[in-house]
CSV table of C-alpha atoms and ligand atoms in Angstrom, one decimal:
chain,number,residue,atom,x,y,z
R,254,MET,CA,2.4,-8.9,7.1
R,255,ASP,CA,3.2,-5.0,6.0
R,256,TYR,CA,0.5,-2.9,6.5
R,257,PHE,CA,-0.9,0.9,5.4
R,258,LEU,CA,-2.1,3.8,8.4
R,259,ILE,CA,-3.7,6.5,7.0
R,260,SER,CA,-5.2,9.2,8.5
R,261,GLY,CA,-7.2,10.8,5.7
R,262,GLY,CA,-7.8,13.9,4.5
R,263,LYS,CA,-4.7,15.5,3.0
R,264,ARG,CA,-4.4,17.1,-0.4
R,265,LEU,CA,-2.0,15.6,-2.1
R,266,ARG,CA,0.5,18.7,-3.6
R,267,GLY,CA,4.0,18.3,-5.3
R,268,VAL,CA,6.0,16.2,-8.2
R,269,VAL,CA,5.8,12.3,-8.7
R,270,GLU,CA,7.5,11.1,-11.6
R,271,ILE,CA,5.7,8.8,-13.0
R,272,ASN,CA,8.8,5.1,-13.0
R,273,GLY,CA,9.0,2.8,-16.7
R,274,ALA,CA,5.7,0.8,-17.1
R,275,LYS,CA,5.5,-2.8,-14.8
R,276,ASN,CA,3.3,-4.6,-17.9
R,277,ALA,CA,5.7,-3.5,-21.2
R,278,ALA,CA,8.8,-3.5,-18.6
R,279,LEU,CA,8.0,-7.6,-17.9
R,280,PRO,CA,7.3,-8.9,-21.7
R,281,ILE,CA,10.3,-7.5,-22.5
R,282,MET,CA,12.8,-8.6,-20.1
R,283,ALA,CA,11.3,-11.8,-21.1
R,284,ALA,CA,11.8,-10.8,-25.0
R,285,CYS,CA,15.6,-10.7,-23.4
R,286,ILE,CA,15.8,-14.5,-24.2
R,287,LEU,CA,15.3,-14.6,-27.8
R,288,CYS,CA,18.7,-12.1,-28.0
R,289,GLU,CA,23.1,-13.4,-28.7
R,290,GLY,CA,24.8,-10.4,-27.1
R,291,GLU,CA,23.5,-8.0,-23.7
R,292,VAL,CA,20.7,-6.5,-23.2
R,293,THR,CA,21.1,-3.0,-21.2
R,294,LEU,CA,16.8,-1.8,-20.1
R,295,HIS,CA,16.3,1.5,-18.8
R,296,GLY,CA,12.9,2.9,-16.6
R,297,VAL,CA,12.6,-1.1,-14.8
R,298,PRO,CA,10.6,-0.2,-12.0
R,299,ASP,CA,12.1,-2.0,-8.7
R,300,LEU,CA,9.1,-3.9,-8.7
R,301,ALA,CA,8.0,-7.8,-6.5
R,302,ASP,CA,6.9,-8.6,-10.2
R,303,ILE,CA,10.1,-7.0,-11.2
R,304,ARG,CA,11.5,-9.2,-9.4
R,305,SER,CA,9.8,-12.5,-9.8
R,306,MET,CA,10.9,-12.0,-13.3
R,307,GLU,CA,14.5,-12.5,-12.9
R,308,LEU,CA,14.2,-15.0,-10.8
R,309,LEU,CA,12.3,-16.8,-13.6
R,310,LEU,CA,14.9,-15.8,-16.0
R,311,ASN,CA,18.1,-16.8,-13.7
R,312,LYS,CA,16.4,-20.3,-13.9
R,313,LEU,CA,16.4,-20.3,-17.4
R,314,GLY,CA,19.6,-19.5,-17.5
R,315,VAL,CA,19.9,-15.6,-18.4
R,316,SER,CA,21.9,-13.5,-16.4
R,317,THR,CA,20.5,-10.2,-14.4
R,318,THR,CA,22.4,-7.2,-13.1
R,319,ARG,CA,20.5,-5.2,-11.5
R,320,GLU,CA,22.9,-0.8,-11.1
R,321,PRO,CA,21.7,2.3,-9.7
R,322,GLY,CA,18.5,3.9,-11.4
R,323,ASN,CA,16.1,1.4,-12.0
R,324,THR,CA,18.9,-0.4,-15.7
R,325,LEU,CA,18.9,-4.0,-15.6
R,326,ARG,CA,21.1,-6.0,-17.8
R,327,LEU,CA,20.5,-9.4,-18.5
R,328,LYS,CA,22.0,-11.6,-21.4
R,329,VAL,CA,21.4,-15.7,-21.8
R,330,GLU,CA,24.1,-17.5,-20.7
R,331,ASP,CA,22.9,-20.5,-20.5
R,332,GLU,CA,20.2,-22.3,-23.3
R,333,MET,CA,19.5,-25.9,-21.7
R,334,ASN,CA,16.4,-24.7,-19.3
R,335,CYS,CA,13.0,-24.2,-21.1
R,336,HIS,CA,10.7,-24.5,-17.3
R,337,ALA,CA,8.9,-22.7,-16.1
R,338,ASP,CA,7.4,-23.7,-12.8
R,339,TYR,CA,4.3,-24.6,-11.4
R,340,GLU,CA,5.9,-21.7,-7.9
R,341,LEU,CA,7.0,-19.6,-9.7
R,342,VAL,CA,3.9,-18.8,-12.5
R,343,ARG,CA,1.5,-18.9,-9.3
R,344,ARG,CA,3.0,-15.7,-7.7
R,345,MET,CA,3.6,-13.9,-11.3
R,346,ARG,CA,1.2,-14.6,-14.0
R,347,ALA,CA,2.9,-12.5,-16.8
R,348,SER,CA,5.6,-15.8,-16.2
R,349,VAL,CA,3.9,-16.5,-19.3
R,350,CYS,CA,5.6,-14.6,-21.1
R,351,VAL,CA,8.7,-16.9,-21.6
R,352,MET,CA,6.2,-19.6,-23.4
R,353,GLY,CA,6.6,-17.6,-27.0
R,354,PRO,CA,10.8,-16.7,-26.5
R,355,LEU,CA,11.3,-20.5,-25.8
R,356,LEU,CA,10.1,-22.0,-28.3
R,357,ALA,CA,11.2,-19.6,-30.8
R,358,LYS,CA,15.0,-19.8,-29.9
R,359,ARG,CA,15.1,-23.3,-27.8
R,360,GLY,CA,12.1,-24.9,-29.6
R,361,LYS,CA,10.3,-26.6,-25.7
R,362,SER,CA,8.6,-24.4,-23.9
R,363,GLN,CA,7.2,-26.0,-20.5
R,364,VAL,CA,5.1,-23.6,-19.0
R,365,SER,CA,3.0,-24.4,-15.7
R,366,MET,CA,-0.6,-23.3,-17.1
R,367,PRO,CA,-1.9,-20.1,-14.7
R,368,GLY,CA,-4.4,-21.0,-11.4
R,369,GLY,CA,-7.6,-18.9,-11.3
R,370,CYS,CA,-6.4,-15.4,-9.9
R,371,ALA,CA,-8.3,-12.6,-7.8
R,372,ILE,CA,-9.4,-10.7,-10.7
R,373,GLY,CA,-11.4,-14.0,-11.7
R,374,ASP,CA,-10.8,-16.7,-14.8
R,375,ARG,CA,-8.0,-15.7,-17.3
R,376,PRO,CA,-7.7,-18.3,-20.2
R,377,ILE,CA,-4.1,-18.7,-21.7
R,378,ASN,CA,-5.6,-20.5,-25.1
R,379,LEU,CA,-5.8,-18.2,-27.2
R,380,HIS,CA,-1.1,-17.4,-26.7
R,381,ILE,CA,-1.6,-21.9,-27.5
R,382,GLU,CA,-3.9,-21.1,-30.6
R,383,GLY,CA,-1.6,-18.1,-31.7
R,384,LEU,CA,1.4,-20.6,-31.4
R,385,LYS,CA,0.1,-23.7,-32.9
R,386,ALA,CA,-1.0,-21.4,-35.8
R,387,LEU,CA,3.3,-20.7,-36.0
R,388,GLY,CA,3.8,-24.8,-35.7
R,389,ALA,CA,3.9,-25.4,-31.9
R,390,GLU,CA,2.9,-28.5,-31.2
R,391,PRO,CA,1.5,-28.4,-27.4
R,392,ASP,CA,0.6,-30.9,-24.9
R,393,LEU,CA,-0.1,-30.9,-21.1
R,394,ILE,CA,1.2,-33.0,-19.0
R,395,GLY,CA,1.0,-32.5,-15.0
R,396,GLY,CA,-0.7,-29.0,-15.0
R,397,ASP,CA,2.6,-27.9,-17.4
R,398,VAL,CA,1.1,-26.7,-21.0
R,399,ILE,CA,4.2,-27.8,-23.1
R,400,LEU,CA,4.8,-26.3,-26.6
R,401,LYS,CA,7.3,-28.5,-29.1
R,402,ALA,CA,8.8,-27.1,-32.9
R,403,LYS,CA,11.9,-27.8,-34.5
R,404,LYS,CA,10.8,-24.9,-36.3
R,405,LEU,CA,8.3,-21.8,-36.8
R,406,THR,CA,6.7,-21.2,-39.7
R,407,GLY,CA,5.0,-17.5,-40.5
R,408,ALA,CA,1.2,-17.7,-40.3
R,409,GLU,CA,-1.8,-15.4,-40.7
R,410,LEU,CA,-3.7,-15.6,-37.8
R,411,PHE,CA,-6.9,-14.7,-35.6
R,412,LEU,CA,-6.1,-13.5,-32.0
R,413,GLY,CA,-9.5,-12.6,-30.7
R,414,GLY,CA,-11.1,-13.9,-27.5
R,415,PRO,CA,-15.0,-13.1,-25.9
R,416,PHE,CA,-13.2,-10.0,-24.3
R,417,GLY,CA,-11.4,-8.5,-26.8
R,418,SER,CA,-8.2,-9.4,-28.0
R,419,THR,CA,-5.7,-10.6,-25.5
R,420,VAL,CA,-2.4,-8.7,-24.3
R,421,THR,CA,0.4,-10.8,-22.7
R,422,GLY,CA,-0.8,-13.2,-25.8
R,423,THR,CA,-0.2,-11.8,-28.2
R,424,ALA,CA,3.2,-10.2,-27.2
R,425,ASN,CA,4.1,-14.3,-26.7
R,426,VAL,CA,2.7,-14.7,-30.5
R,427,MET,CA,4.8,-11.8,-31.4
R,428,MET,CA,7.9,-12.9,-29.5
R,429,ALA,CA,7.6,-16.3,-32.1
R,430,ALA,CA,6.9,-15.4,-35.0
R,431,VAL,CA,10.5,-13.2,-34.9
R,432,LEU,CA,12.2,-16.0,-35.3
R,433,ALA,CA,9.9,-17.1,-37.8
R,434,GLU,CA,10.6,-18.5,-41.3
R,435,GLY,CA,8.4,-16.3,-43.5
R,436,ARG,CA,5.6,-13.4,-42.8
R,437,THR,CA,3.5,-13.6,-39.5
R,438,VAL,CA,0.2,-11.0,-39.8
R,439,ILE,CA,-1.7,-11.0,-36.2
R,440,GLU,CA,-5.2,-9.7,-37.0
R,441,SER,CA,-6.6,-8.5,-33.5
R,442,ALA,CA,-4.2,-7.7,-31.8
R,443,ALA,CA,-3.0,-5.9,-28.6
R,444,CYS,CA,-3.4,-2.6,-29.6
R,445,GLU,CA,-2.5,-1.3,-25.3
R,446,PRO,CA,0.6,0.4,-25.9
R,447,GLU,CA,2.9,-2.0,-23.8
R,448,VAL,CA,2.9,-4.1,-26.4
R,449,ALA,CA,3.9,-1.5,-29.1
R,450,ASP,CA,7.0,-0.8,-26.5
R,451,LEU,CA,8.1,-4.9,-26.7
R,452,ALA,CA,7.9,-4.5,-30.8
R,453,ASN,CA,9.6,-1.4,-30.7
R,454,PHE,CA,12.1,-3.1,-28.7
R,455,LEU,CA,12.3,-6.5,-31.2
R,456,ASN,CA,13.1,-3.7,-33.8
R,457,ALA,CA,15.5,-2.3,-31.5
R,458,CYS,CA,17.4,-5.6,-31.4
R,459,GLY,CA,16.7,-6.8,-35.4
R,460,ALA,CA,13.4,-7.8,-35.8
R,461,ARG,CA,11.2,-6.4,-38.4
R,462,ILE,CA,7.7,-5.6,-36.4
R,463,SER,CA,5.3,-3.3,-38.8
R,464,GLY,CA,1.5,-2.4,-37.6
R,465,HIS,CA,1.9,-2.5,-34.3
R,466,GLY,CA,-0.5,-0.4,-31.6
R,467,SER,CA,-2.8,-1.3,-35.1
R,468,PRO,CA,-5.2,-5.1,-34.6
R,469,ARG,CA,-3.4,-5.9,-37.7
R,470,ILE,CA,0.1,-6.5,-36.5
R,471,THR,CA,2.8,-7.6,-39.3
R,472,ILE,CA,6.2,-10.1,-38.3
R,473,ASP,CA,9.0,-10.9,-41.0
R,474,GLY,CA,10.8,-13.8,-39.5
R,475,VAL,CA,14.5,-12.7,-39.2
R,476,LYS,CA,17.6,-15.7,-38.6
R,477,SER,CA,18.5,-14.0,-34.8
R,478,LEU,CA,17.8,-11.0,-32.7
R,479,HIS,CA,21.1,-9.1,-31.5
R,480,GLY,CA,20.9,-6.8,-27.9
R,481,CYS,CA,20.4,-3.5,-27.5
R,482,GLU,CA,19.7,-0.3,-25.1
R,483,TYR,CA,15.8,0.3,-24.6
R,484,THR,CA,14.4,2.9,-22.3
R,485,ILE,CA,10.5,1.2,-21.0
R,486,ILE,CA,8.6,3.7,-21.0
R,487,PRO,CA,6.4,5.1,-18.7
R,488,ASP,CA,4.0,3.4,-16.6
R,489,ARG,CA,0.2,4.5,-17.9
R,490,ILE,CA,-1.8,2.8,-15.0
R,491,GLU,CA,0.9,4.4,-12.3
R,492,ALA,CA,0.2,7.5,-13.6
R,493,GLY,CA,-3.5,7.4,-13.6
R,494,THR,CA,-3.4,7.2,-9.8
R,495,PHE,CA,-1.9,9.6,-9.5
R,496,MET,CA,-3.9,11.6,-11.0
R,497,ILE,CA,-6.5,10.5,-8.9
R,498,ALA,CA,-5.1,11.2,-6.3
R,499,ALA,CA,-4.9,14.5,-7.0
R,500,ALA,CA,-8.2,14.4,-7.8
R,501,ILE,CA,-9.5,13.0,-4.1
R,502,THR,CA,-7.5,14.8,-2.3
R,503,ASN,CA,-8.6,18.4,-4.5
R,504,GLY,CA,-5.0,18.4,-4.4
R,505,GLU,CA,-2.9,19.4,-7.1
R,506,ILE,CA,0.1,16.6,-8.6
R,507,ARG,CA,2.7,17.1,-11.7
R,508,LEU,CA,3.4,14.4,-13.3
R,509,ARG,CA,6.7,14.1,-14.2
R,510,ASN,CA,7.5,11.8,-17.5
R,511,CYS,CA,3.7,11.0,-17.9
R,512,LYS,CA,2.7,9.8,-21.5
R,513,LEU,CA,-0.2,11.8,-21.8
R,514,GLU,CA,-1.1,9.9,-25.4
R,515,ASN,CA,-1.4,6.8,-23.5
R,516,LEU,CA,-4.1,8.0,-21.1
R,517,LEU,CA,-6.8,9.8,-23.5
R,518,ALA,CA,-9.7,7.9,-22.3
R,519,VAL,CA,-8.1,8.8,-18.5
R,520,VAL,CA,-8.2,11.7,-19.5
R,521,ASP,CA,-11.8,12.5,-21.1
R,522,ARG,CA,-13.0,11.0,-18.0
R,523,LEU,CA,-11.8,13.2,-15.3
R,524,ARG,CA,-12.7,15.8,-17.5
R,525,HIS,CA,-15.8,15.0,-17.8
R,526,ILE,CA,-16.2,14.7,-13.9
R,527,GLY,CA,-14.3,17.6,-14.0
R,528,VAL,CA,-10.8,17.1,-12.7
R,529,ASN,CA,-8.7,19.7,-14.5
R,530,ILE,CA,-6.1,18.5,-16.3
R,531,GLU,CA,-2.7,20.7,-18.5
R,532,ARG,CA,-0.4,20.0,-19.5
R,533,GLU,CA,2.9,22.2,-18.8
R,534,ASP,CA,6.7,22.5,-19.8
R,535,GLY,CA,6.2,18.4,-21.0
R,536,ASP,CA,5.2,17.9,-17.0
R,537,VAL,CA,0.8,16.9,-16.5
R,538,ILE,CA,-0.3,18.3,-14.3
R,539,VAL,CA,-3.5,17.9,-13.0
R,540,SER,CA,-6.2,19.4,-10.1
R,541,SER,CA,-9.4,19.7,-9.4
R,542,ALA,CA,-12.3,22.2,-7.3
R,543,ARG,CA,-14.3,19.6,-5.8
R,544,ARG,CA,-17.6,19.5,-6.9
R,545,LEU,CA,-17.2,16.1,-8.7
R,546,GLU,CA,-19.2,15.0,-11.9
R,547,PRO,CA,-20.9,10.8,-11.6
R,548,ILE,CA,-20.2,10.1,-15.2
R,549,GLU,CA,-20.9,5.8,-16.9
R,550,VAL,CA,-17.2,4.7,-16.9
R,551,THR,CA,-16.5,1.4,-19.8
R,552,SER,CA,-13.6,-0.4,-18.9
R,553,GLN,CA,-12.6,-1.1,-23.1
R,554,PRO,CA,-9.3,-2.9,-24.4
R,555,TYR,CA,-7.1,0.6,-25.2
R,556,PRO,CA,-7.3,2.9,-26.6
R,557,GLY,CA,-10.2,1.7,-24.4
R,558,PHE,CA,-10.8,3.3,-20.6
R,559,PRO,CA,-8.0,0.7,-18.7
R,560,THR,CA,-9.0,-2.4,-16.8
R,561,ASP,CA,-6.1,-1.7,-14.7
R,562,LEU,CA,-8.1,1.4,-13.7
R,563,GLN,CA,-12.0,0.7,-12.8
R,564,ALA,CA,-10.9,0.1,-8.8
R,565,GLN,CA,-9.5,3.5,-8.5
R,566,ILE,CA,-12.2,5.9,-10.2
R,567,MET,CA,-15.1,4.0,-8.2
R,568,ALA,CA,-12.7,5.3,-6.0
R,569,LEU,CA,-13.2,8.3,-7.2
R,570,LEU,CA,-16.8,8.3,-8.0
R,571,CYS,CA,-18.0,6.7,-4.8
R,572,LEU,CA,-17.9,11.2,-3.7
R,573,ALA,CA,-19.8,12.2,-6.7
R,574,ASP,CA,-23.3,14.8,-7.1
R,575,GLY,CA,-24.4,11.3,-7.8
R,576,ASN,CA,-25.7,8.0,-9.4
R,577,SER,CA,-22.7,7.3,-11.3
R,578,VAL,CA,-22.6,3.2,-13.3
R,579,ILE,CA,-18.8,1.5,-13.9
R,580,THR,CA,-19.2,-1.6,-16.4
R,581,GLU,CA,-16.6,-3.9,-16.5
R,582,LYS,CA,-16.2,-5.1,-20.0
R,583,ILE,CA,-12.5,-7.1,-20.0
R,584,TYR,CA,-13.0,-8.9,-16.1
R,585,PRO,CA,-16.5,-9.3,-15.3
R,586,ASP,CA,-15.3,-10.7,-12.4
R,587,ARG,CA,-12.5,-7.3,-11.2
R,588,PHE,CA,-14.5,-6.5,-8.4
R,589,MET,CA,-13.0,-7.2,-5.6
R,590,HIS,CA,-12.8,-3.7,-3.9
R,591,VAL,CA,-16.6,-3.4,-3.4
R,592,ALA,CA,-16.8,-5.0,-0.6
R,593,GLU,CA,-14.4,-3.1,1.5
R,594,LEU,CA,-14.8,0.9,-0.5
R,595,SER,CA,-18.3,-0.7,0.8
R,596,ARG,CA,-16.5,-1.0,3.9
R,597,MET,CA,-16.1,2.5,4.3
R,598,GLY,CA,-19.6,3.6,3.6
R,599,ALA,CA,-19.3,3.6,0.1
R,600,ARG,CA,-22.7,3.1,-1.4
R,601,LEU,CA,-22.2,0.7,-4.5
R,602,ARG,CA,-25.0,-1.9,-6.3
R,603,LYS,CA,-23.2,-4.2,-8.3
R,604,GLU,CA,-25.7,-5.9,-11.0
R,605,GLY,CA,-23.4,-8.7,-12.9
R,606,PRO,CA,-20.7,-6.3,-14.7
R,607,THR,CA,-21.7,-3.6,-13.6
R,608,VAL,CA,-21.6,-0.8,-10.5
R,609,ILE,CA,-23.7,1.6,-9.6
R,610,VAL,CA,-22.2,4.3,-8.0
R,611,GLU,CA,-24.3,6.8,-5.4
R,612,GLY,CA,-21.7,9.9,-4.7
R,613,VAL,CA,-21.8,10.3,-0.6
R,614,LYS,CA,-20.3,13.3,0.7
R,615,ARG,CA,-18.0,10.9,2.8
R,616,LEU,CA,-16.0,8.0,3.1
R,617,ILE,CA,-15.1,6.6,6.6
R,618,GLY,CA,-11.2,5.3,7.6
R,619,ALA,CA,-11.9,1.0,8.9
R,620,PRO,CA,-9.8,-1.4,8.2
R,621,VAL,CA,-9.6,-3.4,5.0
R,622,MET,CA,-8.4,-6.1,3.3
R,623,ALA,CA,-6.3,-5.1,-0.3
R,624,SER,CA,-7.4,-8.5,-2.2
R,625,ASP,CA,-5.6,-7.2,-5.9
R,626,LEU,CA,-2.6,-5.0,-7.5
R,627,ARG,CA,-5.6,-2.2,-8.3
R,628,ALA,CA,-7.9,-3.1,-5.6
R,629,SER,CA,-5.8,-2.4,-3.0
R,630,ALA,CA,-4.5,1.0,-5.0
R,631,ALA,CA,-8.1,2.2,-4.9
R,632,LEU,CA,-8.4,1.4,-0.6
R,633,VAL,CA,-5.2,3.4,-0.6
R,634,LEU,CA,-7.1,6.3,-2.7
R,635,ALA,CA,-9.6,5.7,-0.5
R,636,GLY,CA,-8.0,6.4,2.5
R,637,LEU,CA,-6.3,9.5,1.6
R,638,VAL,CA,-9.7,11.4,1.5
R,639,ALA,CA,-11.4,8.8,4.7
R,640,LYS,CA,-12.2,10.9,7.5
R,641,GLY,CA,-10.3,9.1,10.3
R,642,GLU,CA,-7.8,5.8,10.2
R,643,THR,CA,-8.1,3.1,7.6
R,644,ARG,CA,-5.9,0.4,7.9
R,645,ILE,CA,-5.2,-1.6,5.0
R,646,ASN,CA,-3.4,-4.8,5.2
R,647,ARG,CA,-2.2,-7.9,2.9
R,648,VAL,CA,0.2,-4.1,1.2
R,649,TYR,CA,2.3,-6.9,-0.7
R,650,HIS,CA,-0.2,-7.0,-3.4
R,651,ILE,CA,0.2,-3.3,-3.7
R,652,ASP,CA,3.8,-3.8,-3.7
R,653,ARG,CA,3.7,-6.4,-7.2
R,654,GLY,CA,3.3,-2.6,-9.1
R,655,TYR,CA,3.3,0.1,-7.1
R,656,GLU,CA,7.9,1.5,-6.2
R,657,ARG,CA,7.7,2.5,-2.8
R,658,ILE,CA,4.3,4.2,-2.8
R,659,GLU,CA,4.3,5.5,0.6
R,660,ARG,CA,7.5,7.6,0.1
R,661,ARG,CA,5.7,8.6,-3.1
R,662,LEU,CA,2.4,9.8,-1.7
R,663,ILE,CA,4.5,11.2,2.0
R,664,ALA,CA,6.3,12.4,-1.0
R,665,LEU,CA,3.3,14.8,-1.3
R,666,GLY,CA,2.2,15.3,1.0
R,667,ALA,CA,0.0,12.0,2.7
R,668,ASP,CA,-0.3,11.0,6.2
R,669,ILE,CA,0.6,7.3,5.0
R,670,GLU,CA,2.4,4.9,7.7
R,671,ARG,CA,4.0,1.0,6.5
R,672,LEU,CA,4.1,-0.8,9.6
R,673,SER,CA,4.5,-4.7,9.9
R,674,ASP,CA,2.4,-7.6,11.9
R,675,ALA,CA,3.7,-10.2,12.7
R,676,SER,CA,0.8,-12.0,13.9
R,677,GLU,CA,-1.8,-10.8,10.5
R,678,GLU,CA,-2.0,-13.9,8.1
B,777,LIG,C1,-2.6,-7.9,-19.1
B,777,LIG,O1,-3.2,-9.5,-18.5
B,777,LIG,C2,-2.5,-7.0,-17.8
B,777,LIG,N1,-0.4,-7.8,-17.2
B,777,LIG,C3,-2.9,-7.1,-16.8
B,777,LIG,O2,-2.6,-6.0,-15.9
B,777,LIG,C4,-4.8,-6.5,-17.8
B,777,LIG,O3,-5.5,-6.0,-16.3
B,777,LIG,C5,-4.9,-7.3,-18.8
B,777,LIG,O4,-4.1,-7.3,-19.9
B,777,LIG,C6,-5.7,-6.0,-19.7
B,777,LIG,O5,-5.0,-4.8,-19.9
B,777,LIG,C7,0.1,-7.9,-18.3
B,777,LIG,O6,1.3,-7.5,-19.2
B,777,LIG,C8,1.3,-8.4,-16.9
B,777,LIG,P1,-6.2,-10.2,-21.8
B,777,LIG,P2,-2.9,-10.1,-19.8
B,777,LIG,O7,-4.8,-11.8,-21.9
B,777,LIG,O8,-2.7,-10.1,-20.9
B,777,LIG,C9,-9.1,-13.3,-22.1
B,777,LIG,C10,-1.9,-5.1,-14.3
B,777,LIG,O9,-3.4,-5.2,-12.9
B,777,LIG,N2,-8.2,-13.8,-21.8
B,777,LIG,O10,-5.3,-9.1,-22.2
B,777,LIG,O11,-3.2,-11.6,-18.7
B,777,LIG,C11,-9.5,-12.7,-20.3
B,777,LIG,O12,-9.8,-13.3,-19.8
B,777,LIG,C12,-2.7,-6.5,-14.3
B,777,LIG,O13,-1.3,-4.3,-14.0
B,777,LIG,C13,-9.3,-15.5,-22.8
B,777,LIG,O14,-10.0,-15.4,-23.1
B,777,LIG,O15,-4.3,-10.6,-20.4
B,777,LIG,C14,-9.9,-11.8,-20.6
B,777,LIG,O16,-10.8,-11.2,-20.2
B,777,LIG,C15,-3.7,-7.4,-13.8
B,777,LIG,N3,-8.5,-15.8,-23.5
B,777,LIG,C16,-9.0,-10.8,-21.9
B,777,LIG,O17,-8.9,-12.0,-22.8
B,777,LIG,C17,-6.9,-16.0,-23.6
B,777,LIG,O18,-6.5,-16.9,-24.1
B,777,LIG,C18,-7.9,-10.2,-21.7
B,777,LIG,O19,-7.1,-10.6,-20.8
B,777,LIG,C19,-6.2,-15.0,-23.0
B,777,LIG,C20,-7.0,-13.5,-22.3
């Protein structure tokens, strides 16, 4: 199994190109089930999760051809299979994104109910309620959610839950509604840029969606969708992670292909910490002149601070000059990184969904364990600045969401190595 060895203390400097967004690419790939004709997607990152989605789509009769430069061609060849089995869904929760398209195009979807995961409970009740409102009949057999509908009909529905809306749930309902008869209005829809990107993709295929990017999305059903050529938006979470890498190492990184307008909450928090963020010639330059101020951060649905950067900003705030308060409002248990950062000398006190971060002068390298994608990124960031050597085990978690991160960090001057240890479980 692969692990990273990092010798901390190098200032990162240079240019990094931000890839297409994983969380936009995954539902857009699933949406290809709806299309008649070939789809060409540009900016599809080469990640473990993307390969899992390819495998699932292949099983569902969609051919996928990867071309150089992160281009992926997809085409429906066979519409017989409607089953996303446990093996695939267990590997990647975003597999549930095939539910809406299968139901709308093939009249049936059978998707294994995802279990719990490292970041906490992740139910899909809102997905099912939304699809039911369009006319689907749900059943649960052998751990699989089975949805059937001879015909879907537009409806007005509400997708809010106890923690706000649902990103992939909004995607599922929107994908089903594009082929439903009549108008669907999703109230309390997720406003995340990845949902808006999916809507833009569907419109490019002939769908009639408006209001995406706001909490009220209107979809007028059409008879069919055609193929198209489309470029995935840049990954705001990857961009935010590299911004924090510049800040934590007291370096200077120029980000190419970065949509700063999708990161305003992150920019706001980083500027309050004392990080400089400027636009120049279409790029974003992030630098820090040390002395990090403590702040309060609360993760919220978009346009609030993203939960997917909560772990990374915690790593940064470990080194601030005072006490910070981080509150997680999307996944109250998403704190697996707390114990690992503490092994590196961080002073963290967890109280319910809040962590009090007492700034320390330095972090100290240690062997730590990656538990999930973003927690792993936080450990890498901590390792980049820690005194001495940090060993991060189970880096397959980070490979799910960051394409060859060690190579890109090395190009920026980091001392990080990927090694393999057959005996590590
Ligand atoms: C998406 O997950 C992302 N995944 C996650 O990114 C991200 O953390 C999350 O949105 C929040 O921004 C993809 O886009 C593939 P939700 P999703 O449904 O859609 C509750 C990463 O690191 N909820 O918006 O599964 C849920 O428990 C990943 O890249 C219900 O109660 O998240 C949570 O508290 C991890 N019922 C909140 O809503 C439901 O039916 C938001 O979850 C669905 C969700």
